[in-house]
Coordinates of C-alpha atoms in Angstrom, one line a residue:
X30 CA 69.3 94.2 115.1
X31 CA 70.0 95.6 118.4
X32 CA 67.3 98.2 119.7
X33 CA 68.3 101.6 120.6
X34 CA 66.6 104.5 122.6
X35 CA 66.8 107.9 122.7
X36 CA 67.0 109.9 125.7
X37 CA 64.9 113.0 126.8
X38 CA 68.2 115.1 126.2
X39 CA 68.9 113.5 123.0
X40 CA 65.4 114.3 121.8
X41 CA 65.7 117.6 122.9
X42 CA 69.0 118.2 121.3
X43 CA 67.6 116.9 118.2
X44 CA 64.5 119.4 118.0
X45 CA 67.0 122.2 118.8
X46 CA 69.0 121.3 116.1
X47 CA 66.1 120.7 113.6
X48 CA 64.7 124.2 114.8
X49 CA 68.4 126.0 114.2
X50 CA 68.4 124.4 110.7
X51 CA 65.1 126.1 109.7
X52 CA 62.5 123.3 110.6
X53 CA 59.4 124.1 112.7
X54 CA 58.4 123.0 116.0
X55 CA 55.5 120.8 114.3
X56 CA 58.4 119.2 112.2
X57 CA 60.4 118.7 114.8
X58 CA 57.5 116.9 116.8
X59 CA 56.8 114.6 113.7
X60 CA 60.4 113.7 113.2
X61 CA 60.3 112.3 116.8
X62 CA 57.3 110.9 116.6
X63 CA 58.7 109.0 113.2
X64 CA 61.7 108.0 115.2
X65 CA 59.9 106.4 118.0
X66 CA 57.2 105.0 116.1
X67 CA 58.6 104.1 112.6
X68 CA 55.3 105.2 111.0
X69 CA 55.8 108.3 108.8
X70 CA 52.9 111.0 108.5
X71 CA 51.3 111.7 105.2
X72 CA 52.8 114.5 103.0
X73 CA 51.0 117.9 103.5
X74 CA 50.0 119.4 99.9
X75 CA 52.1 122.5 100.2
X76 CA 49.6 124.5 98.0
X77 CA 46.8 124.2 100.4

């Protein structure tokens, strides 16, 4: 499988899109971290 990269401009556009579609800045950051590392953060307990 060929390795792909994301430019800073593409990352910024993704963040803008996520926030425009109701995601927080923290969620956008977690999304970028997941894309970059492949490591998913544990789900937060919504009742806390």
